[in-house]
Coordinates of C-alpha atoms and ligand atoms in Angstrom, one line a residue:
X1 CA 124.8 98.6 19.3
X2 CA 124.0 97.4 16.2
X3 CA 120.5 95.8 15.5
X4 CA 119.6 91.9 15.0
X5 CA 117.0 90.2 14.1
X6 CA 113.7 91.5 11.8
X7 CA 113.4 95.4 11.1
X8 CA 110.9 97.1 13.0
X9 CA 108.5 99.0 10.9
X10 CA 105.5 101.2 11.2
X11 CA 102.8 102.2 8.9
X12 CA 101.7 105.6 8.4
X13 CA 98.2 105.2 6.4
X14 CA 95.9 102.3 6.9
X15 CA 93.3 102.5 3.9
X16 CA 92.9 100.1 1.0
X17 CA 96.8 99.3 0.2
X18 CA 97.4 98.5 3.9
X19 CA 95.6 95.4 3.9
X20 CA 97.8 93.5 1.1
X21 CA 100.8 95.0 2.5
X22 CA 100.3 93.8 6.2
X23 CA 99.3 90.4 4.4
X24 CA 102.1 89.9 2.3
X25 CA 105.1 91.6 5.1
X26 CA 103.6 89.3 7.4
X27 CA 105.1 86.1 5.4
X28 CA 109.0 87.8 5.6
X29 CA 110.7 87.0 8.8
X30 CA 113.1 89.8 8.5
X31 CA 110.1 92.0 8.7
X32 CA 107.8 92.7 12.6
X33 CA 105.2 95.1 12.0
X34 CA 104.8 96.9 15.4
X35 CA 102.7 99.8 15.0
X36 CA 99.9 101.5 12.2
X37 CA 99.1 105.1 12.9
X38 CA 96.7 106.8 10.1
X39 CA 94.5 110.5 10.7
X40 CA 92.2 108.4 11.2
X41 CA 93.1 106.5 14.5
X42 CA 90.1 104.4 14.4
X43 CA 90.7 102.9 11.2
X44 CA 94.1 102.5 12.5
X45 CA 92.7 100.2 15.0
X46 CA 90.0 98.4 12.8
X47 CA 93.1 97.3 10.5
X48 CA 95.6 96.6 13.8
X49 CA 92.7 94.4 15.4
X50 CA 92.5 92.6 11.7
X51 CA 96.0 91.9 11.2
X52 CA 97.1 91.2 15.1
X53 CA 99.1 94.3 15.5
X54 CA 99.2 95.2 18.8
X55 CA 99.9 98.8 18.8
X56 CA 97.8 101.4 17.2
X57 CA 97.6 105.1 17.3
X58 CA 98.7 108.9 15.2
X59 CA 101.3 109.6 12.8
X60 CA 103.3 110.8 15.6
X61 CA 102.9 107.7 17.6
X62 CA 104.4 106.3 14.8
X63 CA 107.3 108.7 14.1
X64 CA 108.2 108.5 17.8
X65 CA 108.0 104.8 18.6
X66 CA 111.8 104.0 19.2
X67 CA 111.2 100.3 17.5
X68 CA 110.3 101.7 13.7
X69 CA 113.5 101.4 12.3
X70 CA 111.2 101.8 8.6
X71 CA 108.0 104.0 7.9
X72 CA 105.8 102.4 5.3
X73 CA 104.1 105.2 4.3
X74 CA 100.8 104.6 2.8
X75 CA 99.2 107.7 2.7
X76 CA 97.4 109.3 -0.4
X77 CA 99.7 111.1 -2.8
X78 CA 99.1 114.7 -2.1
X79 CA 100.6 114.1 1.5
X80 CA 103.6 111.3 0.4
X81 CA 106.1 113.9 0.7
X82 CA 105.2 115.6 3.5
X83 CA 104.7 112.7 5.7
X84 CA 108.5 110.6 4.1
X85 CA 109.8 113.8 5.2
X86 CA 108.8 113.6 8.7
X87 CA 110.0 110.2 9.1
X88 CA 113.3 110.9 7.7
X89 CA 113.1 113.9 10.3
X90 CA 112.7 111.5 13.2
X91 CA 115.3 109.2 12.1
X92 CA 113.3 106.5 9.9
X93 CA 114.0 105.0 6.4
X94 CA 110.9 105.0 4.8
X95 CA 109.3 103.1 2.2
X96 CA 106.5 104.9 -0.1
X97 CA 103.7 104.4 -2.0
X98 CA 104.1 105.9 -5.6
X99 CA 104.2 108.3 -6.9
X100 CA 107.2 110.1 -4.6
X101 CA 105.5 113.4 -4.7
X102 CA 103.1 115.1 -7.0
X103 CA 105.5 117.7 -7.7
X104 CA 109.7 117.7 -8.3
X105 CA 111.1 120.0 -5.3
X106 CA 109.3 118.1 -2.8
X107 CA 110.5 115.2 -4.1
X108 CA 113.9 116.2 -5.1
X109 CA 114.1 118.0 -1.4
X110 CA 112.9 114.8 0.1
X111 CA 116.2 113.0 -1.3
X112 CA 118.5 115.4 -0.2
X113 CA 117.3 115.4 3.3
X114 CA 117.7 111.5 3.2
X115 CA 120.8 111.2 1.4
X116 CA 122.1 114.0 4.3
X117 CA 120.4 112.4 7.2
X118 CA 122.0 108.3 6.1
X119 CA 118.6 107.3 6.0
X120 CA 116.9 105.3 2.7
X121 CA 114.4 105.9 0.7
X122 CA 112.3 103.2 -1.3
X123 CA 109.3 104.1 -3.9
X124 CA 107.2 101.7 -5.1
X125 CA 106.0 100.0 -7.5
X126 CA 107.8 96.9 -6.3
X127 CA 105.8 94.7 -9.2
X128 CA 108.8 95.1 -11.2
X129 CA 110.8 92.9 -9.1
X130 CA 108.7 90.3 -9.7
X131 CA 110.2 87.5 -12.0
X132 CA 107.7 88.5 -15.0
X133 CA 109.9 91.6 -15.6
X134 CA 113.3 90.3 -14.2
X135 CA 112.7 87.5 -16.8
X136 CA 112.3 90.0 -19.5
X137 CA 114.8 92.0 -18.4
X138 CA 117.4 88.9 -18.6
X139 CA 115.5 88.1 -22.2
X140 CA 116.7 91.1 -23.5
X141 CA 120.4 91.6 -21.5
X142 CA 120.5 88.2 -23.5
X143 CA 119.5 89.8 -27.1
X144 CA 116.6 87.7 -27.8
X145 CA 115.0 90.2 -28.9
X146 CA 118.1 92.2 -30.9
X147 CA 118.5 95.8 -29.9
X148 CA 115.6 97.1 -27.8
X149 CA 114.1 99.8 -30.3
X150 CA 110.4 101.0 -29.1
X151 CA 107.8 100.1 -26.8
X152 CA 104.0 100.5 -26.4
X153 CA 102.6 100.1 -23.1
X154 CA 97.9 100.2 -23.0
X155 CA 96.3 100.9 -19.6
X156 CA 92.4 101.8 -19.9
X157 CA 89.6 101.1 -18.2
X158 CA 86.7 102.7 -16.8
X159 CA 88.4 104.5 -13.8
X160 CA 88.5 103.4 -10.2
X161 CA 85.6 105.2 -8.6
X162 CA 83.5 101.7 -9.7
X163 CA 85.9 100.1 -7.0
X164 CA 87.2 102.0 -4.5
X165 CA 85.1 103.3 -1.5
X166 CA 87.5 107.1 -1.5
X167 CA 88.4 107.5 -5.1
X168 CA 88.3 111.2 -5.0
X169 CA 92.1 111.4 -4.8
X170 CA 92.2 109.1 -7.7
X171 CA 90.6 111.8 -9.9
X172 CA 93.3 114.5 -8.0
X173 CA 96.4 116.4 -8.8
X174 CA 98.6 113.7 -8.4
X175 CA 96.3 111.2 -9.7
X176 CA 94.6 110.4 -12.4
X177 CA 95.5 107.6 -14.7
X178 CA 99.0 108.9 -15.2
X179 CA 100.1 109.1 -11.5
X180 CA 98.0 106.6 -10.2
X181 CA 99.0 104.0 -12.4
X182 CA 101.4 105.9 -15.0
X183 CA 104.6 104.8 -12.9
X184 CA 104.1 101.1 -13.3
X185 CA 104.3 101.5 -16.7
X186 CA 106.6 104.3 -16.9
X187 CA 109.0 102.2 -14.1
X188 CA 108.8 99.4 -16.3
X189 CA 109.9 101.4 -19.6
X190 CA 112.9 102.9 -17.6
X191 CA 114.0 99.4 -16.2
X192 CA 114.5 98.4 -19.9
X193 CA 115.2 101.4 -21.7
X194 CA 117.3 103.7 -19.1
X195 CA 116.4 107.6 -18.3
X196 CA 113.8 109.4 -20.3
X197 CA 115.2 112.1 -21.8
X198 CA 112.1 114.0 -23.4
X199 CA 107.9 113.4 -23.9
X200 CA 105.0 115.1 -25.5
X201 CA 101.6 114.0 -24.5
X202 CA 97.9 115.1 -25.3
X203 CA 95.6 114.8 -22.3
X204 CA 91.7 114.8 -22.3
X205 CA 88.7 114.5 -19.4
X206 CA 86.2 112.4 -20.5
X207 CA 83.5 113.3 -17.4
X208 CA 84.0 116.5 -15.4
X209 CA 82.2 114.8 -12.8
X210 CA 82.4 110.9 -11.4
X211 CA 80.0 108.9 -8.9
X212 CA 81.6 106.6 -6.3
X213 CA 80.1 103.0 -6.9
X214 CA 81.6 101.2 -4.5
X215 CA 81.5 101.2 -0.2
X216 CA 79.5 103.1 2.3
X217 CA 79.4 106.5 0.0
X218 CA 78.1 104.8 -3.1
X219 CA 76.3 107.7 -4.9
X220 CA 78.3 110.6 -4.3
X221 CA 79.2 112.7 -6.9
X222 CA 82.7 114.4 -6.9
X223 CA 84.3 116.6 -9.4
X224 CA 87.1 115.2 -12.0
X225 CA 90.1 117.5 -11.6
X226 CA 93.0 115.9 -13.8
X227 CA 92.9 114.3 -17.4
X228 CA 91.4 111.2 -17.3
X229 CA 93.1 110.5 -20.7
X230 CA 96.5 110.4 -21.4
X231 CA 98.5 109.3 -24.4
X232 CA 102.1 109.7 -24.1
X233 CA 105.6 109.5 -25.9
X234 CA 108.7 109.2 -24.7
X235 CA 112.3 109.4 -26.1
X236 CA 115.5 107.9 -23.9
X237 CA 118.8 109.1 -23.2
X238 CA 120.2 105.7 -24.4
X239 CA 118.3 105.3 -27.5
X240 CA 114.5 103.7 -27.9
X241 CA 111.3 105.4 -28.1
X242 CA 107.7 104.5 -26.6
X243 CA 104.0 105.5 -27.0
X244 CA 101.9 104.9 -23.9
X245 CA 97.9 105.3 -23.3
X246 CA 97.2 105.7 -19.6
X247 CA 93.1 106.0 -19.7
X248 CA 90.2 105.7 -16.7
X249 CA 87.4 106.6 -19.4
X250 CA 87.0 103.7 -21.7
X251 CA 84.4 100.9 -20.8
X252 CA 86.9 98.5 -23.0
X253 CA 89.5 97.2 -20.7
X254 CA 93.1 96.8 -21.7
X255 CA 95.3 96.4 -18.8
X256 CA 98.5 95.0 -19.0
X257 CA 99.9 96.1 -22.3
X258 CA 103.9 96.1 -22.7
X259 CA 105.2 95.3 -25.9
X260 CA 109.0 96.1 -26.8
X261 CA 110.1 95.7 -30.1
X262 CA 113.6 95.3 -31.0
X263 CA 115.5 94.9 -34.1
X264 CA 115.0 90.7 -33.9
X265 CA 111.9 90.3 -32.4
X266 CA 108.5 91.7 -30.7
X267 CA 107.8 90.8 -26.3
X268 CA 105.4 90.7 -24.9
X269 CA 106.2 91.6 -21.4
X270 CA 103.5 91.3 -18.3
X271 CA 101.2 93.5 -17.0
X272 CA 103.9 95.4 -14.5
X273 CA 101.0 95.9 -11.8
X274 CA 101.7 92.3 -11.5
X275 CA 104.8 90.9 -10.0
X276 CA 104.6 87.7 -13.1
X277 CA 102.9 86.5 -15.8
X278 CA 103.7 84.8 -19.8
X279 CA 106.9 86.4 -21.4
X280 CA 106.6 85.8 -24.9
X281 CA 108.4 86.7 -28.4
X282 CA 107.4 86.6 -31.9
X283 CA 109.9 87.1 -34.5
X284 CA 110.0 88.2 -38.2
X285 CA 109.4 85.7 -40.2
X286 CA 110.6 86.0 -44.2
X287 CA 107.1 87.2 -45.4
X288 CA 104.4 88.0 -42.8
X289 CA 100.9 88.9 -44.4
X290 CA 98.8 91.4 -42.9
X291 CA 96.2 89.1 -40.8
X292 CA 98.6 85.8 -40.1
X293 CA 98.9 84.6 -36.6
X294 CA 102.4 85.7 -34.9
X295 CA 104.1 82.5 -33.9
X296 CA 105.4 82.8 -30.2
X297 CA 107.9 81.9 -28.0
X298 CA 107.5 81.6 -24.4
X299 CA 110.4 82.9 -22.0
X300 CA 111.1 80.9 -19.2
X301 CA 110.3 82.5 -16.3
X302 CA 112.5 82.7 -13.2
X303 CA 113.4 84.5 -10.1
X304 CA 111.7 84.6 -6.8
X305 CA 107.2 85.7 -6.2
X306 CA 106.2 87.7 -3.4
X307 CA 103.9 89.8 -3.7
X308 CA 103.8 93.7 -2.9
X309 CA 106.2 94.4 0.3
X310 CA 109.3 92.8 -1.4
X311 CA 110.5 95.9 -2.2
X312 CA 109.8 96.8 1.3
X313 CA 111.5 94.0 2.3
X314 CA 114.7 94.6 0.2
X315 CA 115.0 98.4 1.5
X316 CA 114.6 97.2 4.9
X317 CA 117.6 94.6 4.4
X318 CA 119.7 97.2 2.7
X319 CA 119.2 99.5 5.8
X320 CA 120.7 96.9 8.0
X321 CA 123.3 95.5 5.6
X322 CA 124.4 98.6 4.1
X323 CA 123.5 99.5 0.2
X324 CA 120.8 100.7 -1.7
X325 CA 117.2 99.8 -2.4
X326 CA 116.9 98.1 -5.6
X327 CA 113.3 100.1 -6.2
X328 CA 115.0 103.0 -5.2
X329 CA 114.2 107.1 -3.9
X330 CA 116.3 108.2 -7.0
X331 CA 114.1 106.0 -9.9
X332 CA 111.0 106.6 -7.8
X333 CA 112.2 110.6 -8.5
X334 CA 112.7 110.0 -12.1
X335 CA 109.5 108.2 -12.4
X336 CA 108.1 111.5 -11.0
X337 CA 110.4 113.8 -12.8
X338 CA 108.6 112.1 -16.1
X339 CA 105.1 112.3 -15.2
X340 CA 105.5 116.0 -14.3
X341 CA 107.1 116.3 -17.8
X342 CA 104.1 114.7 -19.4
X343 CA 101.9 116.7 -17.2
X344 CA 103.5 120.0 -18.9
X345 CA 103.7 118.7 -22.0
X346 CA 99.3 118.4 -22.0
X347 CA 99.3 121.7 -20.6
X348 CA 101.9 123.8 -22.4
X349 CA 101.3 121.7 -25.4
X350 CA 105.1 120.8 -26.2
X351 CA 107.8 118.4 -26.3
X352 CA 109.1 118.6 -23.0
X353 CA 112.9 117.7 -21.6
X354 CA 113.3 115.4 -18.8
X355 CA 116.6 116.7 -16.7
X356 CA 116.9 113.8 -14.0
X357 CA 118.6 111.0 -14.7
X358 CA 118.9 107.5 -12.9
X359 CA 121.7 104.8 -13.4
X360 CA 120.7 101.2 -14.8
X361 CA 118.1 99.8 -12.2
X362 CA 119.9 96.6 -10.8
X363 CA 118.3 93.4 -11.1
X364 CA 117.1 91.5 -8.7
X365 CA 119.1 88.2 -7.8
X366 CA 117.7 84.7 -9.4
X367 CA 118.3 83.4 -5.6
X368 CA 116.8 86.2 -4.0
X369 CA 115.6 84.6 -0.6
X370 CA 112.1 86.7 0.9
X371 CA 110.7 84.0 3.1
X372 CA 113.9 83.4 4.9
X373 CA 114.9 85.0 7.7
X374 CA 118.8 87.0 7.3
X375 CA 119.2 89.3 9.8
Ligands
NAD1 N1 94.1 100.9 -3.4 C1 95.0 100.2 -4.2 O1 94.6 99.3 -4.9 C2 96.4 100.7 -4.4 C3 97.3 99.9 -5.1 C4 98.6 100.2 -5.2 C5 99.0 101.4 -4.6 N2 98.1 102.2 -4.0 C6 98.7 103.5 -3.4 O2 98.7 103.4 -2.0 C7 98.4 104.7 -1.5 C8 97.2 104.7 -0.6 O3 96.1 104.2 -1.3 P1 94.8 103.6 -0.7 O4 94.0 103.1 -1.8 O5 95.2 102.7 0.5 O6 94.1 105.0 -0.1 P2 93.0 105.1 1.0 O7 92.4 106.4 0.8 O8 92.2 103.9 1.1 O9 93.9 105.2 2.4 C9 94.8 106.3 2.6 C10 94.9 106.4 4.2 O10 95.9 107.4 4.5 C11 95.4 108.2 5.6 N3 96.0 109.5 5.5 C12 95.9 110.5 4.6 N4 96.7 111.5 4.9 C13 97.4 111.2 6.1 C14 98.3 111.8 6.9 N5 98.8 113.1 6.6 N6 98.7 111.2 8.0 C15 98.3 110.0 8.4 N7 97.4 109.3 7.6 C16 96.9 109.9 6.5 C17 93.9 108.3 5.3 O11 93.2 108.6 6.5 C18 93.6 106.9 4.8 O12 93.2 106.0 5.9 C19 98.2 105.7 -2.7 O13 99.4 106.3 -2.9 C20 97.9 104.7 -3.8 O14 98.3 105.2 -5.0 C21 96.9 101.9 -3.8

């Protein structure tokens, strides 16, 4: 018999993330968290007790609970793979942090097994769905902006070990400024722009070793083994071209940056680790001189904020109603497909072809309805 009512779900991971997830699913109705299960049972525990979950345990006590109709999986990227492919092994749909995978078969296999077993398969980031970039999105389906032609997209700051209290695997393969934060930017580019269709890249390390600043380990000193500069472009399959600085080794912070130009106008488009923020436009005026203030116009933002877990939410909706996840396994691939090709391109030094492709990301509905239960 079919299921009612809100979609059972179980966590696999219960570091950092966990805590704004199991805030923010708590708020959807269509959503019951029944179980977290991490390597680490006792933190599993510490983080049920906190959030009044009642069940706590392994992985496997996870994976084998007949109520998780979704795994959240929430583990650290090496492992992302590995463990969505044991849910979708035991019957779950699963939600993932980014990126997919740290490498394409894994990934690509991980779809396949899906696609085979029915089951779904959601990738974050989910900050896209967030009215900041739907509005921008709509800006530019409008034209206010003419035809979309370029885009430059800044990231840098002085890394994450001066926050987080594990930020080894930050500084990992499969981490680093370009897979840790490289596929909100790069999601972002391919919600506006389509596929990616090739990229060359220069990649540097500023500090072979880092210190953890932050938590119980404060003071240990860890080796850096990925670039912890990246500067990127990108061309796409449907015309547009971007250049894209993903960076964990300048003191200067510059988070946030998306500008698109098109043949009209320049946006500004928010930071898309944030689900909103100002949408504005400057266009060309007659005769700009070098050094004159742009004059702006804000975009009306509109659409629906909630926080990270609505794309959580809209996977585990789809797996009851039918259809697919808006942040879906297929752009979450291409995300990944893209950072591996950047990847080669700082190693083998070349312009490198991306092969995957993903159709036009839907948009997310104006009326879309988190906080009310429809199951
Ligand atoms: N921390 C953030 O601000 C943040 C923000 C957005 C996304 N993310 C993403 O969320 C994911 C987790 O990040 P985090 O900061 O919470 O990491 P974390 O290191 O704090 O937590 C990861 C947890 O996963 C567990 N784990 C690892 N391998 C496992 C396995 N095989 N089976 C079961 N449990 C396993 C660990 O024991 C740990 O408790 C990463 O992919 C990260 O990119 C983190």
């Amino acid at each position: 018999m079919a299921r009612t009512g809100p979609v059972g779900v179980g966590f696999i991971g219960t570091g950092m993330i966990s805590n704004t997830y199991l805030e923010n699913l708590a708020r959807f109705p269509d959503i019951d968290v029944i179980i977290l299960g991490d390597l680490n049972v006792e933190a599993a525990k510490a983080r049920a007790a906190q959030h009044g979950i009642r069940q706590w345990g392994t992985a496997d006590d996870v994976l084998n609970h007949p109520d998780v109709e979704v795994v959240v999986n929430l583990t650290i990227p090496a492992v992302h793979a590995e463990v969505a492919s044991k849910a979708i092994a035991a019957g779950k749909h699963v939600w993932t942090e980014k990126p997919i995978s740290i490498d394409r078969q894994s990934g690509h296999d991980l779809l396949v097994q899906a696609e085979q077993a029915g089951l779904l398969v959601g990738v974050a980031p989910d900050t896209v769905l967030g009215p900041g970039m739907q509005s921008a999105r709509r800006a530019i389906a409008r034209g206010d902006i003419g035809e979309p032609l370029s885009a430059q997209t800044v990231m840098q700051y002085i890394g994450p070990d001066i926050f987080h209290p594990n930020p080894e695997f930050l500084f990992s393969r499969g981490a680093g400024p370009l897979f840790d934060i490289g596929p909100y930017y790069l999601t972002a580019l391919v919600q506006l722009f389509g596929s990616v269709a090739s990229v060359a890249a220069v990649g540097s390390t500023g500090r072979a070793t880092r210190t953890i600043q932050a938590g119980d380990r404060a003071g240990t000193t860890f080796e850096v083994q990925v670039p912890t500069h990246v500067s990127a472009v990108a061309r796409f399959v449907d015309g547009g071209v971007s250049q894209s600085v993903f960076s964990f080794d300048s003191p200067l912070t510059r988070m946030g940056y998306v500008e698109v130009t098109g043949t009209e106008g320049t946006m500004i488009i928010p930071d898309p680790n944030m689900f909103t923020g100002e949408v504005k436009i400057t266009r060309a005026p007659a005769f700009s001189a070098i050094g004159d203030d742009p004059q702006w116009e804000s975009v009306p933002i509109t659409g629906v904020y909630a926080e990270r877990g609505l794309g959580m939410l809209d996977l585990a909706r789809a797996a009851r109603t039918g259809g697919k996840p808006l942040a879906s396994g297929e752009l979450g691939f291409h995300v990944l497909d893209t950072l591996v090709a950047i990847d080669e391109a700082i190693t083998e030094e070349r312009v490198v072809a991306v092969r995957s492709r993903v159709d036009r990301v839907p948009s997310v509905t104006e009326d879309y309805a988190p906080f009310i239960a429809t199951l």
